[in-house]
Coordinates of C-alpha atoms in Angstrom, one line a residue:
M760 CA -87.1 33.1 -36.0
I761 CA -88.3 29.7 -37.4
E762 CA -87.8 30.9 -41.0
K763 CA -84.4 32.2 -40.2
L764 CA -83.5 28.9 -38.5
R765 CA -84.8 27.0 -41.7
A766 CA -82.4 29.1 -43.9
Y767 CA -79.4 27.7 -41.8
V768 CA -80.9 24.0 -41.2
P769 CA -82.6 23.0 -44.5
V770 CA -83.7 19.7 -42.9
L771 CA -86.3 21.7 -41.2
E772 CA -87.8 22.7 -44.7
W773 CA -87.9 19.3 -46.4
G774 CA -88.1 17.0 -43.4
P775 CA -91.8 17.8 -42.5
A776 CA -92.8 17.1 -46.0
Y777 CA -91.1 13.8 -46.3
T778 CA -93.2 11.1 -47.8
R779 CA -93.2 7.3 -48.0
D780 CA -92.4 7.4 -51.6
A781 CA -89.3 9.6 -50.9
L782 CA -88.2 7.1 -48.1
Q783 CA -88.5 4.2 -50.6
N784 CA -86.5 6.0 -53.3
D785 CA -83.9 7.1 -50.6
L786 CA -83.4 3.7 -49.3
I787 CA -82.8 2.2 -52.7
A788 CA -80.3 4.9 -53.5
A789 CA -78.6 4.4 -50.0
V790 CA -78.2 0.6 -50.6
I791 CA -76.5 1.2 -54.0
V792 CA -74.3 4.0 -52.9
T793 CA -73.3 2.1 -49.7
I794 CA -72.2 -0.9 -51.8
M795 CA -70.1 1.5 -53.8
L796 CA -68.6 3.4 -50.9
I797 CA -67.3 0.4 -48.9
P798 CA -64.3 -0.5 -51.1
Q799 CA -64.0 3.2 -52.2
S800 CA -63.7 4.6 -48.7
L801 CA -61.1 2.1 -47.8
A802 CA -59.2 2.9 -50.9
Y803 CA -59.2 6.6 -50.4
A804 CA -57.9 6.2 -46.8
L805 CA -55.1 4.1 -48.2
L806 CA -54.4 7.0 -50.6
A807 CA -54.4 9.6 -47.8
G808 CA -51.9 7.5 -45.9
L809 CA -54.3 6.6 -43.2
P810 CA -55.6 3.3 -41.8
P811 CA -58.5 1.9 -43.9
E812 CA -61.1 2.3 -41.2
A813 CA -60.5 6.1 -41.4
G814 CA -62.2 6.0 -44.8
L815 CA -65.3 4.5 -43.3
Y816 CA -65.2 6.9 -40.3
A817 CA -65.0 9.8 -42.7
S818 CA -68.1 8.6 -44.5
I819 CA -70.4 8.2 -41.6
A820 CA -70.7 11.4 -39.3
P821 CA -69.9 13.8 -42.3
I822 CA -72.9 12.4 -44.3
M823 CA -75.2 12.8 -41.4
L824 CA -74.1 16.4 -40.8
Y825 CA -74.3 17.3 -44.4
A826 CA -77.9 15.8 -44.6
I827 CA -78.9 18.2 -41.9
F828 CA -77.1 21.5 -43.0
G829 CA -76.8 20.8 -46.9
T830 CA -79.0 22.1 -49.6
S831 CA -78.3 19.5 -52.2
R832 CA -80.9 16.5 -52.6
A833 CA -78.2 14.3 -54.3
L834 CA -74.8 15.3 -53.2
A835 CA -72.9 12.4 -51.5
V836 CA -70.2 13.6 -49.1
G837 CA -67.2 11.7 -48.1
P838 CA -63.6 11.1 -49.1
V839 CA -62.6 11.9 -52.6
A840 CA -59.5 11.2 -54.6
V841 CA -58.1 14.6 -55.0
V842 CA -58.7 15.8 -51.4
S843 CA -57.2 12.3 -50.1
L844 CA -54.1 13.1 -52.3
M845 CA -53.9 16.7 -50.9
T846 CA -54.3 15.4 -47.3
A847 CA -51.4 13.0 -47.7
A848 CA -49.3 15.9 -49.3
A849 CA -50.1 18.3 -46.3
V850 CA -50.0 15.9 -43.4
G851 CA -46.9 14.2 -44.8
Q852 CA -45.0 17.5 -44.1
V853 CA -45.7 17.5 -40.4
A854 CA -45.6 13.8 -39.6
D855 CA -44.6 10.4 -40.8
Q856 CA -47.2 8.0 -42.2
G857 CA -48.2 5.2 -39.7
T858 CA -47.5 7.3 -36.7
A859 CA -50.1 8.6 -34.1
G860 CA -49.1 12.2 -35.0
Y861 CA -50.0 11.6 -38.7
A862 CA -53.6 10.5 -37.8
V863 CA -54.0 13.4 -35.4
A864 CA -52.7 15.9 -38.0
A865 CA -55.3 14.5 -40.4
L866 CA -58.0 15.2 -37.9
T867 CA -56.7 18.7 -37.3
L868 CA -56.7 19.4 -41.0
A869 CA -60.3 18.3 -41.3
V870 CA -61.3 20.6 -38.5
L871 CA -59.4 23.5 -39.9
S872 CA -60.9 22.9 -43.3
G873 CA -64.4 22.7 -41.7
G874 CA -63.8 25.9 -39.8
I875 CA -62.8 27.8 -42.9
L876 CA -65.8 26.5 -44.9
L877 CA -68.0 27.3 -42.0
A878 CA -66.7 30.8 -41.6
M879 CA -66.9 31.5 -45.4
G880 CA -70.4 30.3 -45.4
L881 CA -71.5 32.5 -42.4
F882 CA -69.8 35.5 -44.0
R883 CA -71.4 34.6 -47.4
L884 CA -68.1 34.3 -49.2
G885 CA -69.2 31.5 -51.6
F886 CA -68.0 33.8 -54.4
V887 CA -64.3 33.1 -53.5
A888 CA -64.4 29.9 -55.5
N889 CA -64.9 32.1 -58.6
F890 CA -61.3 33.0 -58.3
L891 CA -60.4 29.5 -59.7
S892 CA -61.2 29.4 -63.4
H893 CA -62.6 26.2 -64.8
P894 CA -59.9 25.5 -67.2
V895 CA -57.3 25.8 -64.2
I896 CA -59.5 23.5 -62.1
A897 CA -59.6 21.0 -65.0
G898 CA -55.9 21.2 -65.4
F899 CA -55.2 20.6 -61.7
I900 CA -57.7 17.6 -61.5
T901 CA -56.1 16.2 -64.6
A902 CA -52.6 16.4 -63.0
S903 CA -53.9 15.0 -59.7
G904 CA -55.4 12.1 -61.4
V905 CA -52.0 11.2 -63.1
L906 CA -50.2 11.7 -59.7
I907 CA -52.8 9.5 -57.8
A908 CA -52.7 6.8 -60.4
A909 CA -48.8 6.8 -60.5
S910 CA -48.6 6.7 -56.6
Q911 CA -50.8 3.7 -56.5
L912 CA -48.6 1.6 -58.9
K913 CA -46.3 0.6 -55.9
H914 CA -49.3 -1.5 -54.5
I915 CA -50.0 -3.0 -57.9
L916 CA -46.3 -4.0 -58.1
G917 CA -46.0 -4.9 -54.4
I918 CA -43.0 -2.7 -53.9
Q919 CA -41.9 0.2 -51.7
A920 CA -41.8 3.6 -53.5
E921 CA -42.1 7.1 -52.2
G922 CA -42.4 10.7 -53.7
H923 CA -44.7 13.6 -53.9
T924 CA -44.0 14.6 -57.5
L925 CA -44.4 12.5 -60.8
I926 CA -40.6 12.5 -61.4
E927 CA -39.9 11.3 -57.8
I928 CA -42.6 8.6 -58.0
V929 CA -41.5 7.3 -61.4
A930 CA -37.8 7.4 -60.2
S931 CA -38.6 5.5 -57.1
L932 CA -40.8 2.9 -59.0
V933 CA -37.9 2.3 -61.5
A934 CA -35.4 1.9 -58.7
H935 CA -37.5 -0.8 -56.9
L936 CA -38.8 -2.5 -60.0
P937 CA -36.5 -5.5 -59.5
D938 CA -38.4 -6.1 -56.1
T939 CA -41.8 -6.6 -57.9
N940 CA -43.9 -9.3 -56.2
P941 CA -45.3 -11.4 -59.1
V942 CA -48.4 -12.6 -57.3
T943 CA -49.3 -9.1 -56.2
L944 CA -48.7 -8.0 -59.7
V945 CA -51.1 -10.6 -61.1
I946 CA -53.8 -9.6 -58.5
G947 CA -53.4 -5.9 -59.1
V948 CA -53.4 -6.3 -63.0
A949 CA -56.4 -8.7 -62.8
A950 CA -58.4 -6.4 -60.6
T951 CA -57.7 -3.3 -62.6
A952 CA -58.6 -5.0 -65.9
F953 CA -61.7 -6.3 -64.3
L954 CA -62.7 -2.9 -62.9
F955 CA -62.1 -1.3 -66.2
W956 CA -64.3 -4.0 -67.9
V957 CA -67.0 -3.5 -65.3
R958 CA -67.1 0.2 -65.9
K959 CA -67.1 0.0 -69.6
G960 CA -68.7 -3.3 -70.7
L961 CA -70.5 -5.1 -67.9
K962 CA -73.8 -3.1 -68.0
K963 CA -74.0 -3.7 -71.9
A964 CA -73.3 -7.4 -71.4
L965 CA -76.0 -7.8 -68.9
L966 CA -78.5 -5.9 -70.9
G967 CA -77.6 -8.2 -73.8
L968 CA -78.5 -11.2 -71.6
G969 CA -81.9 -9.8 -71.0
L970 CA -81.4 -8.3 -67.5
G971 CA -83.4 -5.2 -66.6
A972 CA -81.7 -1.8 -67.0
R973 CA -82.1 -1.1 -63.2
L974 CA -80.7 -4.4 -62.1
A975 CA -77.9 -4.1 -64.6
D976 CA -77.1 -0.7 -63.2
I977 CA -77.0 -1.9 -59.6
T978 CA -74.8 -4.9 -60.7
Q979 CA -72.3 -2.6 -62.5
K980 CA -72.1 -0.4 -59.4
A981 CA -71.4 -3.4 -57.2
G982 CA -68.4 -4.4 -59.4
P983 CA -65.7 -3.2 -57.1
V984 CA -67.4 -5.1 -54.2
A985 CA -67.0 -8.3 -56.4
A986 CA -63.3 -7.6 -57.0
V987 CA -62.8 -7.0 -53.3
V988 CA -64.7 -10.4 -52.5
V989 CA -62.8 -12.6 -55.0
T990 CA -59.4 -11.3 -54.4
T991 CA -59.8 -11.5 -50.6
L992 CA -61.0 -15.0 -50.7
A993 CA -58.1 -15.8 -53.0
V994 CA -55.6 -14.5 -50.7
W995 CA -57.2 -16.3 -47.6
A996 CA -57.8 -19.6 -49.4
F997 CA -54.2 -19.9 -50.8
G998 CA -52.3 -18.3 -47.9
L999 CA -50.9 -15.6 -50.1
A1000 CA -50.3 -13.0 -47.4
D1001 CA -47.7 -15.4 -45.8
G1002 CA -46.6 -17.7 -48.5
A1003 CA -46.3 -15.1 -51.3
G1004 CA -45.8 -11.8 -49.4
V1005 CA -49.0 -10.2 -50.6
A1006 CA -49.7 -6.9 -48.7
I1007 CA -53.0 -6.9 -47.1
V1008 CA -55.2 -4.6 -45.2
G1009 CA -55.0 -6.6 -42.0
E1010 CA -57.0 -6.0 -38.8
V1011 CA -59.5 -3.2 -39.0
P1012 CA -61.1 -2.1 -35.7
Q1013 CA -64.7 -3.4 -35.5
S1014 CA -66.4 -0.4 -34.1
L1015 CA -68.4 2.7 -34.8
P1016 CA -66.4 6.0 -35.3
P1017 CA -64.6 6.9 -32.2
L1018 CA -64.7 10.2 -30.5
T1019 CA -61.2 11.9 -31.4
M1020 CA -59.7 15.1 -30.5
P1021 CA -57.6 17.1 -33.0
D1022 CA -54.4 18.8 -31.9
M1023 CA -55.0 22.7 -32.1
S1024 CA -51.7 23.6 -31.0
L1025 CA -50.4 26.8 -32.7
D1026 CA -47.5 25.2 -34.3
L1027 CA -49.5 22.4 -36.0
V1028 CA -52.4 24.8 -37.0
S1029 CA -50.0 27.3 -38.5
A1030 CA -48.4 24.5 -40.5
L1031 CA -51.7 23.2 -41.8
F1032 CA -53.7 26.3 -42.3
V1033 CA -52.7 27.1 -45.9
P1034 CA -53.2 23.5 -47.1
A1035 CA -56.5 23.5 -45.2
L1036 CA -57.5 26.6 -47.1
L1037 CA -56.5 25.0 -50.4
I1038 CA -58.4 21.9 -49.6
S1039 CA -61.4 23.9 -48.6
V1040 CA -61.6 25.9 -51.8
I1041 CA -60.9 22.9 -54.0
G1042 CA -63.4 20.8 -52.3
F1043 CA -66.0 23.5 -52.3
V1044 CA -65.5 24.0 -56.1
E1045 CA -65.8 20.4 -56.9
S1046 CA -68.8 19.9 -54.7
I1047 CA -70.8 23.0 -55.7
S1048 CA -70.2 22.1 -59.3
V1049 CA -71.7 18.6 -58.9
A1050 CA -74.6 19.9 -56.7
Q1051 CA -75.6 22.5 -59.1
T1052 CA -75.3 20.3 -62.2
L1053 CA -77.6 17.6 -60.6
A1054 CA -80.0 20.2 -59.0
A1055 CA -80.5 21.8 -62.4
K1056 CA -81.9 18.5 -63.8
K1057 CA -84.8 18.5 -61.4
R1058 CA -85.1 22.3 -61.2
Q1059 CA -84.0 22.5 -57.7
R1060 CA -82.1 25.4 -56.1
I1061 CA -78.6 25.1 -54.4
D1062 CA -77.5 27.9 -52.0
P1063 CA -73.7 28.1 -52.3
D1064 CA -73.4 29.9 -49.0
Q1065 CA -75.3 27.2 -47.2
E1066 CA -73.4 24.5 -49.0
L1067 CA -70.3 26.0 -47.3
I1068 CA -72.1 25.6 -44.1
G1069 CA -73.0 22.0 -44.7
L1070 CA -69.6 21.1 -45.9
G1071 CA -68.0 22.9 -43.0
A1072 CA -70.1 20.9 -40.5
A1073 CA -69.3 17.7 -42.4
N1074 CA -65.4 18.3 -42.0
I1075 CA -65.6 19.3 -38.5
G1076 CA -67.6 16.1 -37.9
A1077 CA -64.9 14.2 -39.7
G1078 CA -62.2 15.7 -37.4
F1079 CA -64.0 14.6 -34.2
T1080 CA -64.9 11.1 -35.4
G1081 CA -61.6 9.7 -36.6
G1082 CA -61.8 10.9 -40.3
Y1083 CA -60.1 13.4 -42.4
P1084 CA -61.2 16.0 -45.0
V1085 CA -64.2 15.3 -47.1
T1086 CA -66.2 16.9 -49.8
G1087 CA -68.9 16.1 -52.2
G1088 CA -67.7 13.4 -54.8
F1089 CA -68.7 13.4 -58.4
A1090 CA -68.9 9.7 -59.0
R1091 CA -71.0 8.9 -55.9
S1092 CA -73.2 11.8 -56.2
V1093 CA -74.2 10.8 -59.8
V1094 CA -74.7 7.3 -58.7
N1095 CA -76.9 8.6 -55.8
F1096 CA -78.9 10.8 -58.3
D1097 CA -79.2 8.1 -60.8
A1098 CA -80.4 5.6 -58.2
G1099 CA -83.4 7.9 -57.3
A1100 CA -82.3 9.8 -54.2
E1101 CA -85.1 12.2 -53.4
T1102 CA -83.8 14.1 -50.4
P1103 CA -80.5 14.4 -48.3
A1104 CA -82.0 11.5 -46.1
A1105 CA -80.5 9.2 -48.6
G1106 CA -77.1 10.2 -47.4
A1107 CA -78.0 9.6 -43.7
Y1108 CA -79.3 6.1 -44.7
T1109 CA -76.0 5.6 -46.5
A1110 CA -74.2 6.5 -43.3
V1111 CA -76.3 4.0 -41.4
G1112 CA -75.3 1.3 -44.0
L1113 CA -71.6 2.2 -43.6
A1114 CA -71.9 2.1 -39.7
I1115 CA -73.3 -1.4 -40.0
A1116 CA -70.4 -2.3 -42.3
A1117 CA -67.8 -0.8 -39.8
L1118 CA -69.5 -2.8 -37.0
A1119 CA -70.0 -6.1 -38.7
L1120 CA -68.0 -6.4 -41.9
T1121 CA -64.5 -5.2 -41.0
P1122 CA -63.2 -8.7 -40.0
L1123 CA -64.1 -9.9 -43.5
I1124 CA -61.6 -7.6 -45.1
F1125 CA -58.5 -8.7 -43.0
F1126 CA -57.1 -10.6 -46.2
L1127 CA -58.2 -7.8 -48.6
P1128 CA -55.1 -7.1 -50.8
K1129 CA -54.0 -3.5 -51.0
A1130 CA -53.4 -4.1 -54.7
T1131 CA -57.2 -4.4 -55.1
L1132 CA -57.8 -1.1 -53.3
A1133 CA -55.0 0.5 -55.5
A1134 CA -56.9 -0.8 -58.6
T1135 CA -60.1 0.8 -57.3
I1136 CA -58.3 4.2 -57.0
I1137 CA -56.7 3.9 -60.4
V1138 CA -59.8 3.1 -62.2
A1139 CA -61.6 5.8 -60.5
V1140 CA -59.2 8.6 -60.9
L1141 CA -58.3 7.9 -64.6
S1142 CA -61.8 9.0 -65.5
L1143 CA -60.8 12.4 -64.1
V1144 CA -57.9 12.8 -66.4
D1145 CA -58.8 14.9 -69.4
F1146 CA -55.8 16.3 -71.4
S1147 CA -58.2 17.5 -74.1
I1148 CA -58.5 20.7 -72.1
L1149 CA -55.1 21.7 -73.4
R1150 CA -56.3 21.3 -77.0
K1151 CA -59.5 23.2 -76.2
T1152 CA -57.7 26.1 -74.5
W1153 CA -55.0 26.4 -77.2
T1154 CA -57.7 26.6 -79.8
Y1155 CA -59.9 29.0 -78.0
A1156 CA -57.7 31.1 -75.6
R1157 CA -54.1 31.0 -75.5
A1158 CA -53.9 32.8 -72.2
D1159 CA -56.1 30.1 -70.6
F1160 CA -53.8 27.4 -72.3
V1161 CA -50.8 28.9 -70.5
A1162 CA -52.6 28.8 -67.2
V1163 CA -53.8 25.2 -67.7
A1164 CA -50.3 23.9 -69.0
A1165 CA -48.6 25.7 -66.0
T1166 CA -51.0 24.2 -63.5
I1167 CA -50.6 20.7 -64.8
L1168 CA -46.7 20.9 -65.1
L1169 CA -46.4 22.5 -61.7
T1170 CA -48.7 19.9 -60.1
L1171 CA -46.7 17.1 -61.7
G1172 CA -43.4 18.5 -61.1
A1173 CA -43.7 20.3 -57.7
G1174 CA -46.7 18.6 -55.9
V1175 CA -50.3 19.4 -55.5
E1176 CA -50.1 22.3 -53.1
V1177 CA -47.7 24.2 -55.5
G1178 CA -50.0 23.2 -58.4
V1179 CA -53.2 24.4 -56.8
S1180 CA -51.6 27.6 -55.4
A1181 CA -50.3 28.3 -59.0
G1182 CA -53.7 27.7 -60.4
V1183 CA -55.3 30.3 -58.0
L1184 CA -52.6 32.9 -58.7
L1185 CA -52.7 32.3 -62.4
S1186 CA -56.4 32.6 -62.4
I1187 CA -56.3 36.0 -60.6
A1188 CA -53.3 37.1 -62.8
L1189 CA -54.9 36.2 -66.0
H1190 CA -58.1 38.2 -65.0
L1191 CA -55.9 41.1 -64.2
Y1192 CA -54.0 40.8 -67.4
K1193 CA -57.1 40.5 -69.5
T1194 CA -59.0 43.3 -67.9
S1195 CA -55.8 45.6 -67.7
R1196 CA -56.0 45.8 -71.5
P1197 CA -59.7 46.0 -72.2
H1198 CA -60.9 45.9 -75.7
V1199 CA -61.7 49.3 -76.7
A1200 CA -63.4 49.8 -80.2
E1201 CA -63.6 52.9 -82.2
V1202 CA -67.3 52.8 -83.5
G1203 CA -69.5 54.5 -86.2
L1204 CA -73.1 54.6 -87.2
V1205 CA -74.4 51.8 -89.3
P1206 CA -76.3 53.5 -92.0
G1207 CA -80.1 53.4 -91.7
T1208 CA -80.0 52.5 -88.2
Q1209 CA -79.3 53.8 -84.6
H1210 CA -76.6 51.2 -84.0
F1211 CA -72.9 51.8 -83.6
R1212 CA -70.3 49.1 -84.7
N1213 CA -66.5 48.8 -84.8
I1214 CA -65.1 50.8 -87.8
L1215 CA -62.6 48.0 -88.5
R1216 CA -65.3 45.4 -88.9
H1217 CA -68.3 47.2 -90.4
D1218 CA -69.0 49.7 -93.1
V1219 CA -70.2 52.7 -91.0
R1220 CA -70.4 56.4 -90.9
T1221 CA -67.9 58.5 -89.0
D1222 CA -67.3 62.2 -88.4
P1223 CA -63.7 63.6 -88.6
A1224 CA -64.5 65.8 -85.7
V1225 CA -66.0 63.0 -83.5
V1226 CA -64.3 60.1 -82.1
T1227 CA -66.4 57.7 -80.3
L1228 CA -64.6 54.9 -78.2
R1229 CA -66.7 52.0 -76.9
I1230 CA -65.2 50.6 -73.7
D1231 CA -65.9 46.9 -73.4
E1232 CA -64.8 46.5 -69.7
S1233 CA -65.4 48.1 -66.3
L1234 CA -62.8 50.6 -65.5
Y1235 CA -60.6 50.1 -62.5
F1236 CA -57.0 50.6 -61.2
A1237 CA -55.5 47.9 -63.5
N1238 CA -56.8 49.4 -66.7
A1239 CA -57.3 53.2 -66.0
R1240 CA -53.8 54.2 -67.3
F1241 CA -54.4 52.0 -70.5
L1242 CA -57.5 54.0 -71.3
E1243 CA -55.9 57.2 -70.5
D1244 CA -52.9 56.5 -72.9
L1245 CA -55.2 55.2 -75.7
V1246 CA -57.4 58.4 -75.7
Q1247 CA -54.1 60.4 -75.7
D1248 CA -52.6 58.5 -78.7
R1249 CA -55.9 58.7 -80.7
V1250 CA -56.4 62.4 -80.4
T1251 CA -52.8 63.4 -80.8
A1252 CA -52.7 61.5 -84.1
D1253 CA -55.8 63.2 -85.5
S1254 CA -55.9 67.0 -85.2
P1255 CA -59.5 67.6 -86.7
V1256 CA -61.0 65.9 -83.7
K1257 CA -63.1 68.3 -81.6
H1258 CA -65.1 65.7 -79.5
V1259 CA -64.3 62.4 -77.8
V1260 CA -67.2 60.3 -76.8
L1261 CA -66.6 57.4 -74.3
M1262 CA -69.5 54.9 -75.1
C1263 CA -70.0 53.2 -71.6
S1264 CA -72.6 50.5 -72.4
A1265 CA -70.4 47.7 -71.1
V1266 CA -69.0 49.6 -68.1
N1267 CA -70.5 48.3 -64.9
E1268 CA -68.2 50.1 -62.5
I1269 CA -65.7 53.0 -62.3
D1270 CA -63.4 52.9 -59.3
T1271 CA -61.6 55.8 -57.8
S1272 CA -58.2 55.1 -59.8
A1273 CA -60.4 55.1 -63.0
L1274 CA -62.2 58.3 -61.9
E1275 CA -58.9 60.1 -61.5
S1276 CA -57.9 58.9 -65.0
L1277 CA -61.1 60.2 -66.5
E1278 CA -60.4 63.6 -64.7
A1279 CA -56.9 63.6 -66.2
V1280 CA -58.2 62.8 -69.7
N1281 CA -60.7 65.6 -69.3
E1282 CA -58.1 68.2 -68.4
R1283 CA -55.7 67.0 -71.0
L1284 CA -58.4 67.2 -73.8
R1285 CA -59.6 70.6 -72.5
S1286 CA -56.0 71.9 -73.0
M1287 CA -56.1 70.6 -76.5
G1288 CA -59.4 72.2 -77.3
V1289 CA -61.2 68.9 -77.4
K1290 CA -64.4 68.1 -75.4
L1291 CA -64.9 64.8 -73.5
H1292 CA -68.5 63.2 -73.5
L1293 CA -70.0 60.1 -72.0
S1294 CA -72.8 58.0 -73.5
E1295 CA -74.9 55.2 -72.3
V1296 CA -73.8 55.3 -68.8
K1297 CA -75.6 52.9 -66.6
G1298 CA -77.5 54.1 -63.5
P1299 CA -75.3 52.7 -60.8
V1300 CA -72.3 54.2 -62.5
T1301 CA -74.0 57.5 -63.0
D1302 CA -75.0 57.5 -59.2
R1303 CA -71.3 56.9 -58.3
L1304 CA -70.1 59.7 -60.5
K1305 CA -72.6 62.2 -59.1
R1306 CA -70.9 61.7 -55.8
S1307 CA -67.7 63.4 -57.3
H1308 CA -67.1 66.7 -59.1
F1309 CA -66.4 65.0 -62.3
L1310 CA -69.7 65.6 -64.0
D1311 CA -69.5 69.3 -63.0
E1312 CA -66.1 69.7 -64.5
L1313 CA -66.8 67.6 -67.6
T1314 CA -66.1 69.7 -70.7
G1315 CA -68.8 67.9 -72.6
Q1316 CA -72.0 66.2 -71.9
V1317 CA -73.5 62.8 -70.7
F1318 CA -75.8 61.5 -73.4
L1319 CA -78.6 58.9 -72.8
S1320 CA -77.7 57.1 -76.1
Q1321 CA -74.9 57.0 -78.4
Y1322 CA -77.2 58.0 -81.2
D1323 CA -78.2 61.1 -79.3
A1324 CA -74.4 61.9 -78.9
W1325 CA -74.0 61.4 -82.7
T1326 CA -76.9 63.7 -83.7
A1327 CA -75.8 66.4 -81.3
L1328 CA -72.2 66.5 -82.0
S1329 CA -72.4 65.9 -85.8
G1330 CA -74.5 69.0 -86.2
R1331 CA -77.9 67.4 -86.4
T1332 CA -80.9 67.9 -84.1
P1333 CA -79.5 67.2 -80.7
G1334 CA -81.2 64.5 -78.5
P1335 CA -81.9 64.8 -74.7
T1336 CA -78.8 64.3 -72.3
L1337 CA -78.6 63.2 -68.8
K1338 CA -76.6 66.3 -67.8
A1339 CA -79.5 68.5 -69.1
A1340 CA -81.9 66.5 -66.9
Q1341 CA -80.0 66.9 -63.7

């Protein structure tokens, strides 16, 4: 019973072995990540269309819950740019920003997302994320980064602009450009330039001045905090909020996350279910990718299904404590890892730090310019933009290029939900297309060996009476007819053929549709006086075939190896066959 409980509550496994050294390392990591998360959490809440405190709330209870149920030692859970954008797109369809209904819808979205993730984890459906190919995910994240950066330009310019697609956002920005606030523009551009310099050049400069590597790294991570402090003081000292019309964060409640109740009415749930599903899948893919990458560096193990449970619990926690959907963030997780986090307790300590900030520091950000938060978002998301994926896929696989290009264009032109939905559908469609026309090579014997290779690529021996086709894909409903037609065309065009051997070394499964096609091929070849044989059939496939009458009705034999088939059918000494051994 205890072992089963540990499988679902990993803290029971690593908690009893927690050491003083681990405590010290986790505390140091927590301090660094907390400093980074304070401005980032506020900024991402702004991106989601929610009050800034929602970002802090979404970074407290969810981190605590993930520390209990998650398996990654370094993953830092909380608001992230892409999920924040998807939240704004989804909730914006059912409520207006700034209203109580908008905040409640965000809570509902978090609970729905958490419930979906939790259910997927309990039913061990982590494999669902595999339906999103990496190129499509890269394309979606790239397009989302562009959309996010464009959506924040209104805060840099100090104007009003709306839109969910790139065209709408750009058109709105251009229309309101004459209303640009010069002071806000100076603050926004200066903060953006400073943050870019912090990311690219500050650490090198500090090392050049003789500062230690660890201290230089911490100082670099605290760069956004410096931008927040300086611009906030400037707005307060010079009265820029009232005198120059600089938009500020304003009053932020000085409290711990409140107990909130989402609206689980049927109408709202049905409106948000599909967006919640998309957010769950995208969030899980991003989270598991980061978690597995960091775990591999320390030879640790990540359980994808338990990760679903951990992320599900985190999102449900966010929904009941004033937050919105969360997932594991790439940047903060890498910082957490590099800072020396040993266990998920580092996340719990980070949550404590953020709780202290929510209690004690919120009055200090009253005069924080929204332009600074926008600069924080822009600098963070532009690191996600990678248009080189287009060049890579164009060079390597044109079908993947089409999927990536379509995902990017649809995300930019029609919004994030259409983009990610198209990405999922394109990933599945591409898989079906590729496997519906499997590579089938006619092979011959390499002289002096027992190996068989493609007759179009190698100098091999063949027999006019024997045609061997190597099938490089599992056989299922989408490609069964393709194989049927290919065999028919090959035999019809070559009358000396007396034997057709299907080399099945790459076939991992034969479904019912493919079995019916094989039966049709067998009967058609029988009527033509040609025998059908199989070779190198894997054990599980053979077991499945034995459940049918196919092997009994097969006109030829099932050979253990292709070389056995060659020697037997070419008139040489025959080798043993599986059929003979049955």
